[in-house]
CSV table of C-alpha atoms and ligand atoms in Angstrom, one decimal:
chain,number,residue,atom,x,y,z
A,842,MET,CA,8.9,-22.9,-9.3
A,843,HIS,CA,7.6,-20.7,-6.4
A,844,THR,CA,3.8,-20.7,-5.5
A,845,TYR,CA,2.8,-17.4,-4.1
A,846,LEU,CA,-0.3,-16.8,-1.9
A,847,VAL,CA,-0.9,-13.0,-2.2
A,848,THR,CA,-3.3,-11.6,0.3
A,849,GLY,CA,-5.1,-8.2,-0.7
A,850,GLY,CA,-3.9,-8.6,-4.2
A,851,ALA,CA,-7.0,-6.8,-5.8
A,852,GLY,CA,-5.9,-3.6,-3.8
A,853,PHE,CA,-3.5,-0.9,-4.9
A,854,ILE,CA,0.0,-2.2,-4.0
A,855,GLY,CA,-1.1,-5.9,-4.2
A,856,SER,CA,-2.3,-5.4,-7.8
A,857,ASN,CA,0.7,-3.5,-8.8
A,858,TYR,CA,2.9,-6.4,-7.1
A,859,ILE,CA,1.1,-8.9,-9.1
A,860,HIS,CA,1.7,-7.1,-12.3
A,861,TYR,CA,5.3,-6.6,-11.4
A,862,MET,CA,5.9,-10.2,-10.5
A,863,PHE,CA,4.3,-11.6,-13.9
A,864,LYS,CA,6.4,-9.1,-15.8
A,865,LYS,CA,9.7,-10.1,-14.0
A,866,TYR,CA,9.0,-14.1,-13.8
A,867,GLY,CA,6.4,-14.7,-16.4
A,868,ASP,CA,5.4,-18.5,-16.4
A,869,ASP,CA,8.2,-19.3,-13.7
A,870,ILE,CA,5.8,-18.6,-10.9
A,871,ARG,CA,2.3,-19.3,-9.8
A,872,ILE,CA,0.2,-16.8,-7.8
A,873,ILE,CA,-3.0,-17.5,-6.0
A,874,ASN,CA,-4.6,-14.0,-4.9
A,875,VAL,CA,-6.8,-14.2,-1.9
A,876,ASP,CA,-9.1,-11.0,-1.4
A,877,LYS,CA,-12.3,-10.5,0.3
A,878,LEU,CA,-13.1,-7.5,-2.2
A,879,THR,CA,-14.0,-4.8,0.2
A,880,TYR,CA,-14.6,-1.4,-1.1
A,881,ALA,CA,-10.9,-1.2,-1.6
A,882,GLY,CA,-10.5,-4.4,-3.6
A,883,ASN,CA,-11.2,-4.3,-7.4
A,884,LEU,CA,-10.7,-7.1,-9.8
A,885,GLU,CA,-10.6,-4.7,-12.7
A,886,ASN,CA,-7.2,-3.9,-11.5
A,887,LEU,CA,-6.1,-7.4,-12.6
A,888,LYS,CA,-8.2,-8.0,-15.9
A,889,ASP,CA,-5.3,-8.1,-18.0
A,890,ILE,CA,-3.8,-11.1,-16.2
A,891,GLU,CA,-6.9,-12.8,-15.0
A,892,ASN,CA,-6.7,-15.5,-17.7
A,893,ARG,CA,-3.1,-16.6,-17.2
A,894,ALA,CA,-2.8,-20.3,-16.5
A,895,ASN,CA,-0.5,-19.6,-13.6
A,896,TYR,CA,-2.8,-17.0,-11.7
A,897,SER,CA,-5.9,-17.8,-9.7
A,898,PHE,CA,-8.3,-15.8,-7.6
A,899,VAL,CA,-10.0,-17.0,-4.4
A,900,ARG,CA,-12.6,-14.6,-2.7
A,901,ALA,CA,-12.1,-15.2,1.0
A,902,ASP,CA,-11.7,-13.1,4.2
A,903,ILE,CA,-8.2,-13.5,5.9
A,904,CYS,CA,-10.1,-13.9,9.1
A,905,ASP,CA,-11.8,-17.1,8.0
A,906,LYS,CA,-9.5,-19.7,9.2
A,907,ASP,CA,-11.2,-22.6,7.3
A,908,ALA,CA,-11.0,-20.8,3.9
A,909,ILE,CA,-7.3,-20.0,4.4
A,910,SER,CA,-6.3,-23.4,5.7
A,911,ALA,CA,-8.0,-25.0,2.6
A,912,ILE,CA,-6.1,-22.7,0.3
A,913,PHE,CA,-2.8,-24.0,2.0
A,914,ALA,CA,-4.1,-27.6,1.9
A,915,LYS,CA,-4.7,-27.5,-1.9
A,916,ASP,CA,-1.2,-26.4,-3.0
A,917,ASP,CA,2.3,-26.4,-1.6
A,918,ILE,CA,2.5,-22.7,-1.1
A,919,ASP,CA,6.2,-21.7,-0.4
A,920,ARG,CA,5.9,-17.8,-0.5
A,921,VAL,CA,3.3,-15.7,1.4
A,922,VAL,CA,3.2,-12.0,0.6
A,923,HIS,CA,0.7,-10.6,3.1
A,924,PHE,CA,-0.9,-7.2,2.1
A,925,ALA,CA,-4.5,-7.5,2.9
A,926,ALA,CA,-5.5,-4.9,5.4
A,927,GLU,CA,-7.8,-2.0,6.0
A,928,SER,CA,-5.6,0.8,5.0
A,929,HIS,CA,-7.0,4.4,5.3
A,930,VAL,CA,-6.3,6.4,8.4
A,931,ASP,CA,-9.3,8.5,8.2
A,932,ARG,CA,-11.7,5.5,8.0
A,933,SER,CA,-9.8,4.1,11.0
A,934,ILE,CA,-10.7,7.2,13.0
A,935,GLU,CA,-14.3,6.7,12.1
A,936,ASN,CA,-14.5,2.9,12.6
A,937,PRO,CA,-11.5,1.5,14.3
A,938,GLU,CA,-13.0,-2.1,15.0
A,939,VAL,CA,-12.9,-3.3,11.5
A,940,PHE,CA,-9.0,-2.4,11.5
A,941,VAL,CA,-8.4,-4.6,14.6
A,942,GLN,CA,-10.4,-7.4,13.0
A,943,THR,CA,-8.6,-7.5,9.5
A,944,ASN,CA,-5.2,-6.2,10.5
A,945,VAL,CA,-4.6,-8.0,13.7
A,946,ILE,CA,-6.9,-11.1,13.8
A,947,GLY,CA,-6.5,-11.5,9.9
A,948,THR,CA,-2.7,-11.5,10.4
A,949,ALA,CA,-3.0,-14.0,13.3
A,950,VAL,CA,-5.0,-16.4,11.0
A,951,MET,CA,-2.5,-16.0,8.1
A,952,LEU,CA,0.4,-16.8,10.4
A,953,ASN,CA,-1.3,-19.7,12.0
A,954,CYS,CA,-2.5,-21.3,8.9
A,955,ALA,CA,1.0,-20.8,7.3
A,956,LYS,CA,2.8,-22.2,10.4
A,957,ALA,CA,0.5,-25.3,10.4
A,958,ALA,CA,1.0,-26.0,6.8
A,959,TRP,CA,4.8,-25.6,6.9
A,960,THR,CA,5.6,-27.5,10.1
A,961,LEU,CA,7.3,-30.9,9.5
A,962,GLU,CA,7.0,-33.9,11.8
A,963,ASP,CA,10.4,-33.0,13.6
A,964,GLY,CA,9.0,-29.7,14.5
A,965,THR,CA,11.1,-27.7,12.0
A,966,PHE,CA,9.7,-25.9,8.8
A,967,LYS,CA,9.7,-26.9,5.4
A,968,PRO,CA,12.8,-25.5,3.8
A,969,ASP,CA,12.7,-22.4,1.7
A,970,HIS,CA,9.2,-21.5,2.7
A,971,LYS,CA,8.7,-17.8,3.6
A,972,PHE,CA,6.2,-15.4,4.8
A,973,LEU,CA,6.4,-11.6,4.0
A,974,HIS,CA,4.4,-9.2,6.0
A,975,VAL,CA,3.8,-6.0,4.2
A,976,SER,CA,3.8,-2.9,6.7
A,977,THR,CA,4.0,0.6,7.2
A,978,ASP,CA,6.4,3.3,8.4
A,979,GLU,CA,3.4,4.8,10.5
A,980,VAL,CA,4.0,2.2,13.2
A,981,TYR,CA,7.0,4.4,14.3
A,982,GLY,CA,4.8,7.3,15.0
A,983,SER,CA,5.5,11.0,14.0
A,984,LEU,CA,8.9,12.8,13.4
A,985,GLU,CA,9.9,16.3,14.3
A,986,GLU,CA,9.6,18.8,11.5
A,987,ASP,CA,13.4,19.6,11.7
A,988,GLY,CA,15.0,16.3,11.5
A,989,GLY,CA,15.4,12.7,12.2
A,990,TYR,CA,14.6,9.5,10.4
A,991,PHE,CA,12.8,6.3,11.0
A,992,TYR,CA,15.3,3.5,11.3
A,993,GLU,CA,14.6,-0.3,11.8
A,994,THR,CA,15.6,0.2,15.4
A,995,THR,CA,13.2,3.1,16.0
A,996,PRO,CA,10.7,2.3,18.9
A,997,TYR,CA,7.1,1.7,17.8
A,998,ALA,CA,4.9,4.6,18.8
A,999,PRO,CA,1.6,4.5,16.5
A,1000,HIS,CA,-1.0,7.1,16.9
A,1001,SER,CA,-4.0,6.4,14.6
A,1002,PRO,CA,-6.0,3.2,15.1
A,1003,TYR,CA,-4.7,2.3,11.5
A,1004,SER,CA,-1.2,2.4,12.6
A,1005,ALA,CA,-1.9,0.9,16.0
A,1006,SER,CA,-3.5,-2.1,14.3
A,1007,LYS,CA,-0.5,-2.5,11.8
A,1008,ALA,CA,1.8,-2.4,14.9
A,1009,GLY,CA,-0.1,-5.0,16.5
A,1010,SER,CA,0.1,-7.2,13.2
A,1011,ASP,CA,3.9,-6.5,13.2
A,1012,MET,CA,4.3,-7.5,16.8
A,1013,LEU,CA,2.5,-10.8,16.0
A,1014,VAL,CA,4.8,-11.6,13.1
A,1015,LYS,CA,7.8,-10.8,15.3
A,1016,ALA,CA,6.3,-13.0,18.2
A,1017,TYR,CA,6.1,-15.8,15.5
A,1018,MET,CA,9.8,-15.5,14.5
A,1019,ASP,CA,10.9,-15.3,18.1
A,1020,THR,CA,8.7,-18.0,19.6
A,1021,TYR,CA,8.7,-20.4,16.8
A,1022,LYS,CA,11.5,-19.3,14.5
A,1023,PHE,CA,8.8,-18.9,11.9
A,1024,PRO,CA,10.5,-18.1,8.6
A,1025,ALA,CA,9.2,-14.4,7.9
A,1026,ASN,CA,10.3,-10.8,7.1
A,1027,ILE,CA,8.5,-7.5,7.7
A,1028,THR,CA,8.8,-4.5,5.4
A,1029,ASN,CA,7.8,-1.0,6.8
A,1030,CYS,CA,7.2,1.2,3.7
A,1031,SER,CA,6.4,4.8,3.3
A,1032,ASN,CA,3.5,6.5,1.5
A,1033,ASN,CA,3.0,4.8,-1.9
A,1034,TYR,CA,1.4,6.4,-5.1
A,1035,GLY,CA,0.8,5.0,-8.5
A,1036,PRO,CA,-1.7,3.3,-10.9
A,1037,PHE,CA,-4.8,1.7,-9.2
A,1038,GLN,CA,-4.7,3.7,-6.1
A,1039,PHE,CA,-8.1,4.4,-4.6
A,1040,PRO,CA,-9.1,8.0,-4.6
A,1041,GLU,CA,-9.5,8.4,-0.9
A,1042,LYS,CA,-5.9,8.7,-0.6
A,1043,LEU,CA,-4.2,12.2,-1.1
A,1044,ILE,CA,-2.7,11.9,-4.6
A,1045,PRO,CA,-5.4,10.3,-6.6
A,1046,LEU,CA,-8.0,12.3,-4.7
A,1047,ILE,CA,-6.2,15.6,-5.8
A,1048,ILE,CA,-6.0,14.5,-9.4
A,1049,ASN,CA,-9.5,13.3,-9.6
A,1050,ASN,CA,-10.9,16.5,-7.9
A,1051,ALA,CA,-8.8,18.8,-9.8
A,1052,LEU,CA,-9.9,17.3,-13.2
A,1053,GLN,CA,-13.4,17.7,-12.2
A,1054,GLY,CA,-12.9,21.3,-10.7
A,1055,LYS,CA,-13.8,20.2,-7.2
A,1056,LYS,CA,-12.4,21.6,-4.1
A,1057,LEU,CA,-8.9,20.1,-3.0
A,1058,PRO,CA,-9.2,19.5,0.7
A,1059,VAL,CA,-6.0,20.3,2.6
A,1060,TYR,CA,-5.9,19.2,6.2
A,1061,GLY,CA,-4.7,21.7,8.8
A,1062,ASP,CA,-1.8,23.9,7.5
A,1063,GLY,CA,-0.9,21.5,4.7
A,1064,LYS,CA,2.7,21.3,6.0
A,1065,ASN,CA,2.6,17.6,7.1
A,1066,VAL,CA,5.3,15.7,5.4
A,1067,ARG,CA,5.2,12.3,3.8
A,1068,ASP,CA,7.9,10.4,2.2
A,1069,TRP,CA,6.6,9.3,-1.3
A,1070,LEU,CA,7.5,6.1,-3.1
A,1071,TYR,CA,6.4,5.0,-6.7
A,1072,VAL,CA,4.5,1.8,-6.2
A,1073,GLU,CA,6.6,-0.3,-8.6
A,1074,ASP,CA,9.8,0.5,-6.6
A,1075,HIS,CA,8.0,-0.9,-3.6
A,1076,ALA,CA,7.0,-4.0,-5.5
A,1077,LYS,CA,10.5,-4.6,-6.5
A,1078,ALA,CA,11.7,-4.1,-2.9
A,1079,ILE,CA,9.2,-6.7,-1.5
A,1080,ASP,CA,10.5,-9.2,-3.9
A,1081,MET,CA,14.2,-8.4,-3.2
A,1082,VAL,CA,13.6,-8.7,0.5
A,1083,GLN,CA,11.8,-11.9,0.2
A,1084,GLU,CA,14.5,-13.5,-2.1
A,1085,GLN,CA,17.7,-11.8,-0.8
A,1086,GLY,CA,16.9,-10.5,2.7
A,1087,LYS,CA,18.0,-12.2,5.8
A,1088,LEU,CA,15.3,-14.1,7.4
A,1089,PHE,CA,13.6,-12.7,10.5
A,1090,GLU,CA,14.8,-9.2,9.7
A,1091,THR,CA,12.8,-6.1,9.3
A,1092,TYR,CA,13.5,-3.7,6.2
A,1093,ASN,CA,12.3,-0.3,5.8
A,1094,VAL,CA,11.5,0.7,2.4
A,1095,GLY,CA,11.4,4.5,1.1
A,1096,GLY,CA,13.9,7.0,0.1
A,1097,HIS,CA,14.5,10.6,0.9
A,1098,ASN,CA,11.4,11.9,-1.3
A,1099,GLU,CA,9.9,13.9,1.6
A,1100,LYS,CA,7.4,16.6,0.7
A,1101,GLN,CA,4.8,18.8,2.4
A,1102,ASN,CA,1.1,18.0,1.3
A,1103,ILE,CA,0.7,21.5,-0.2
A,1104,GLU,CA,3.8,20.9,-2.3
A,1105,ILE,CA,2.3,17.8,-3.7
A,1106,ILE,CA,-0.8,19.6,-4.5
A,1107,HIS,CA,1.1,22.3,-6.4
A,1108,ILE,CA,3.0,19.7,-8.3
A,1109,ILE,CA,-0.1,17.9,-9.2
A,1110,LEU,CA,-1.8,21.1,-10.5
A,1111,ASP,CA,1.4,22.2,-12.4
A,1112,THR,CA,1.8,18.7,-14.0
A,1113,LEU,CA,-1.8,18.5,-14.9
A,1114,ARG,CA,-1.5,21.9,-16.6
A,1115,ASP,CA,1.5,20.7,-18.4
A,1116,MET,CA,0.2,17.5,-19.6
A,1117,LEU,CA,-3.4,18.4,-20.7
A,1118,PRO,CA,-3.7,19.8,-24.2
A,1119,GLU,CA,-5.3,23.3,-24.8
A,1120,SER,CA,-8.1,21.5,-26.3
A,1121,ASP,CA,-9.1,19.3,-23.4
A,1122,PRO,CA,-12.1,20.8,-21.6
A,1123,ARG,CA,-10.8,19.6,-18.3
A,1124,ARG,CA,-7.9,22.0,-18.6
A,1125,ALA,CA,-10.2,25.0,-17.5
A,1126,ASN,CA,-11.1,23.1,-14.3
A,1127,VAL,CA,-7.5,22.8,-13.0
A,1128,SER,CA,-6.9,25.9,-10.8
A,1129,ASP,CA,-5.1,26.9,-7.6
A,1130,ASP,CA,-8.3,28.5,-6.5
A,1131,LEU,CA,-9.7,24.9,-5.8
A,1132,ILE,CA,-7.3,24.6,-2.8
A,1133,THR,CA,-9.3,24.7,0.3
A,1134,TYR,CA,-7.8,24.3,3.9
A,1135,VAL,CA,-10.2,22.2,6.0
A,1136,THR,CA,-10.3,21.0,9.7
A,1137,ASP,CA,-7.2,18.9,10.5
A,1138,ARG,CA,-7.2,15.2,10.9
A,1139,LYS,CA,-7.5,14.1,14.6
A,1140,GLY,CA,-4.1,13.1,15.8
A,1141,HIS,CA,-2.5,14.0,12.4
A,1142,ASP,CA,1.2,12.7,12.5
A,1143,ARG,CA,3.5,15.6,11.3
A,1144,ARG,CA,6.2,14.0,9.4
A,1145,TYR,CA,7.3,10.6,8.2
A,1146,ALA,CA,10.7,9.9,6.7
A,1147,ILE,CA,12.6,6.7,6.0
A,1148,ALA,CA,16.2,6.0,6.1
A,1149,PRO,CA,16.7,3.3,3.7
A,1150,ASP,CA,20.2,2.5,4.6
A,1151,LYS,CA,19.7,-1.0,5.7
A,1152,ILE,CA,17.8,-2.4,2.5
A,1153,LYS,CA,20.4,-0.4,0.4
A,1154,SER,CA,23.5,-1.8,2.1
A,1155,GLU,CA,22.4,-5.4,2.6
A,1156,ILE,CA,20.2,-5.9,-0.6
A,1157,GLY,CA,21.1,-3.3,-3.0
A,1158,TRP,CA,17.6,-1.9,-3.4
A,1159,GLU,CA,17.2,1.8,-3.9
A,1160,PRO,CA,14.1,3.9,-5.2
A,1161,GLU,CA,14.4,4.2,-9.0
A,1162,THR,CA,11.5,6.6,-9.8
A,1163,MET,CA,12.1,10.2,-9.2
A,1164,PHE,CA,8.9,12.0,-8.0
A,1165,ALA,CA,8.7,14.2,-11.0
A,1166,GLU,CA,8.7,11.1,-13.3
A,1167,GLY,CA,6.3,9.1,-11.1
A,1168,ILE,CA,3.8,11.8,-10.9
A,1169,ARG,CA,3.6,12.1,-14.6
A,1170,LYS,CA,3.3,8.3,-15.0
A,1171,THR,CA,0.6,8.2,-12.4
A,1172,ILE,CA,-1.2,11.1,-14.1
A,1173,LYS,CA,-1.0,9.6,-17.5
A,1174,TRP,CA,-2.4,6.4,-16.1
A,1175,PHE,CA,-5.5,8.2,-14.7
A,1176,PHE,CA,-5.9,10.0,-18.0
A,1177,GLU,CA,-5.9,6.7,-19.8
A,1178,ASN,CA,-8.3,5.1,-17.2
A,1179,GLU,CA,-11.1,7.5,-16.7
A,1180,GLU,CA,-13.6,4.6,-16.7
A,1181,TRP,CA,-11.8,3.0,-13.7
A,1182,MET,CA,-12.0,6.1,-11.8
A,1183,LYS,CA,-15.8,6.6,-12.7
A,1184,ASN,CA,-16.5,3.0,-11.6
A,1185,VAL,CA,-14.7,3.2,-8.3
A,1186,THR,CA,-16.1,6.7,-7.3
A,1187,SER,CA,-19.8,5.9,-8.1
A,1188,GLY,CA,-22.0,4.4,-5.6
A,1189,ASP,CA,-20.8,3.8,-2.0
A,1190,TYR,CA,-17.6,5.8,-2.4
A,1191,GLU,CA,-19.7,8.8,-3.3
A,1192,LYS,CA,-21.7,8.6,-0.2
A,1193,TYR,CA,-18.5,8.2,1.8
A,1194,TYR,CA,-16.8,11.1,0.2
A,1195,ASP,CA,-19.9,13.4,0.9
A,1196,SER,CA,-19.9,12.3,4.6
A,1197,MET,CA,-16.3,12.5,5.2
A,1198,TYR,CA,-15.9,16.0,3.8
A,1199,SER,CA,-19.2,17.7,4.4
A,1200,ASN,CA,-18.4,18.8,7.9
A,1201,ARG,CA,-14.7,19.5,7.7
B,1314,NAD,P1,-5.7,-1.1,-0.2
B,1314,NAD,O1,-6.6,-0.6,0.8
B,1314,NAD,O2,-5.7,-0.5,-1.5
B,1314,NAD,O3,-5.9,-2.8,-0.5
B,1314,NAD,C1,-6.3,-3.6,0.5
B,1314,NAD,C2,-6.8,-5.0,-0.1
B,1314,NAD,O4,-7.1,-5.9,1.0
B,1314,NAD,C3,-8.2,-4.7,-0.9
B,1314,NAD,O5,-8.0,-5.4,-2.0
B,1314,NAD,C4,-9.1,-5.4,0.1
B,1314,NAD,O6,-10.2,-5.9,-0.6
B,1314,NAD,C5,-8.4,-6.5,0.8
B,1314,NAD,N1,-8.7,-6.8,2.1
B,1314,NAD,C6,-9.2,-6.0,3.1
B,1314,NAD,N2,-9.7,-6.6,4.1
B,1314,NAD,C7,-9.6,-8.0,3.9
B,1314,NAD,C8,-10.0,-9.2,4.5
B,1314,NAD,N3,-10.4,-9.0,5.7
B,1314,NAD,N4,-9.6,-10.3,3.9
B,1314,NAD,C9,-9.1,-10.4,2.6
B,1314,NAD,N5,-8.7,-9.3,1.9
B,1314,NAD,C10,-9.1,-8.0,2.5
B,1314,NAD,O7,-4.3,-1.1,0.6
B,1314,NAD,P2,-3.0,-0.8,-0.2
B,1314,NAD,O8,-2.8,0.7,-0.1
B,1314,NAD,O9,-2.8,-1.6,-1.5
B,1314,NAD,O10,-2.0,-1.4,1.1
B,1314,NAD,C11,-1.6,-2.8,1.1
B,1314,NAD,C12,-0.8,-3.1,2.4
B,1314,NAD,O11,0.4,-2.2,2.3
B,1314,NAD,C13,-1.4,-2.7,3.7
B,1314,NAD,O12,-1.0,-3.8,4.4
B,1314,NAD,C14,-0.9,-1.5,4.0
B,1314,NAD,O13,-1.0,-1.4,5.6
B,1314,NAD,C15,0.5,-1.5,3.4
B,1314,NAD,N6,1.1,-0.1,3.1
B,1314,NAD,C16,0.4,0.7,2.4
B,1314,NAD,C17,1.0,1.9,2.0
B,1314,NAD,C18,0.3,2.9,1.1
B,1314,NAD,O14,0.9,4.1,0.9
B,1314,NAD,N7,-0.8,2.7,0.5
B,1314,NAD,C19,2.2,2.3,2.5
B,1314,NAD,C20,3.0,1.3,3.4
B,1314,NAD,C21,2.3,0.0,3.6
B,1315,TYD,P1,-3.2,9.8,3.0
B,1315,TYD,O1,-3.1,9.6,1.6
B,1315,TYD,O2,-4.5,9.4,3.6
B,1315,TYD,O3,-2.1,8.7,3.6
B,1315,TYD,P2,-1.6,8.8,5.2
B,1315,TYD,O4,-2.5,9.3,6.0
B,1315,TYD,O5,-1.6,7.1,5.4
B,1315,TYD,O6,-0.2,9.3,5.2
B,1315,TYD,O7,-2.8,11.2,3.4
B,1315,TYD,C1,-1.4,11.7,3.1
B,1315,TYD,C2,-1.4,13.1,3.7
B,1315,TYD,O8,-2.3,14.0,3.1
B,1315,TYD,C3,-1.7,13.1,5.2
B,1315,TYD,O9,-0.9,14.0,5.9
B,1315,TYD,C4,-3.1,13.7,5.2
B,1315,TYD,C5,-3.2,14.5,3.9
B,1315,TYD,N1,-4.6,14.7,3.3
B,1315,TYD,C6,-5.1,16.0,3.1
B,1315,TYD,O10,-4.6,17.1,3.4
B,1315,TYD,N2,-6.2,16.0,2.4
B,1315,TYD,C7,-7.0,14.9,2.1
B,1315,TYD,O11,-8.1,15.1,1.4
B,1315,TYD,C8,-6.5,13.5,2.3
B,1315,TYD,C9,-7.1,12.3,2.0
B,1315,TYD,C10,-5.2,13.5,2.9
């Protein structure tokens, strides 16, 4: 039975991954979720599994060496899946330091604690113990509008403080693999969407604002392109890479689902109109007139697109959820979880939203 240490499991992708893993493996795995519970971490995301005997939660900062090594000392953890990070580009532009702290220093602490716990007397590592570092395609920089894809061999060229800090964390993992033969993999994934995504990111922000009749802020000309992946497909890819991937390799995760931001907004508005019954008062709020072009993001990357050739040919993973289906599932989830949205958008988030968008 594998014992997983999942960092950042109370966030968007981490919580979807934990749900996916229990759905797939049931009682055949144990998961220890370590999360600091920043503004982005929410234990409500896990309330349906919190009482499982094979799940436990530890509130800790991944930068806290003592706390992390104590977790490794208590159990024989043979799988680490490292999600914990500061993840929002706009916040990184406002306040880069916390991104360096959590994403770079936190990853160094995770690597060092795992290495210490997994090293045997003869200097080799315990067999079948593995670390998976979850990263982003943003480390590769920006593509031209008219072509090209990110491959695993594409040189790193991060632009935002967020992507620079993730690139730094990837480099540390690579250094551990090269220097110590530390048993790890890296996944670089494109933009995710789905249930439990915090509404500072484009898709949940647009759904939430449209339902409330609030402006839909489009940065720049709205033609920046992102390659969208349904979060459950990402969870599946992570598990497949960890179990079937070649150790020390990087795998890009994504898959030919490129869309301009403005297209995404129109799809969301059309889908909302289609899904909301005539009798629902929110239907009257949903209007194209809410679309508002605002000042562009500083250093805004133009286009991201993944070529998933390697993960497909070596592991057999492919995205399964078409965007039209994934966006309906996502919107349905937000309809059914209005209380979740109310809870995460009250208080500090409201203040953040007002300050971030007031002078755009
Ligand atoms: P998120 O912001 O929703 O969640 C991050 C989680 O990490 C939160 O639960 C937060 O409380 C926790 N955390 C933050 N700092 C911590 C610290 N110092 N110690 C312990 N826990 C801490 O992020 P997400 O969108 O779920 O992204 C998860 C990972 O996937 C990140 O590493 C991100 O770079 C990567 N990624 C995200 C996307 C995307 O589209 N969201 C795409 C590719 C890769
Ligand atoms: P985001 O969800 O922040 O993800 P990332 O920056 O990591 O790709 O943004 C996705 C795209 O949507 C990006 O091009 C910026 C744009 N965007 C807007 O136009 N308006 C918004 O309010 C937000 C949050 C993003």
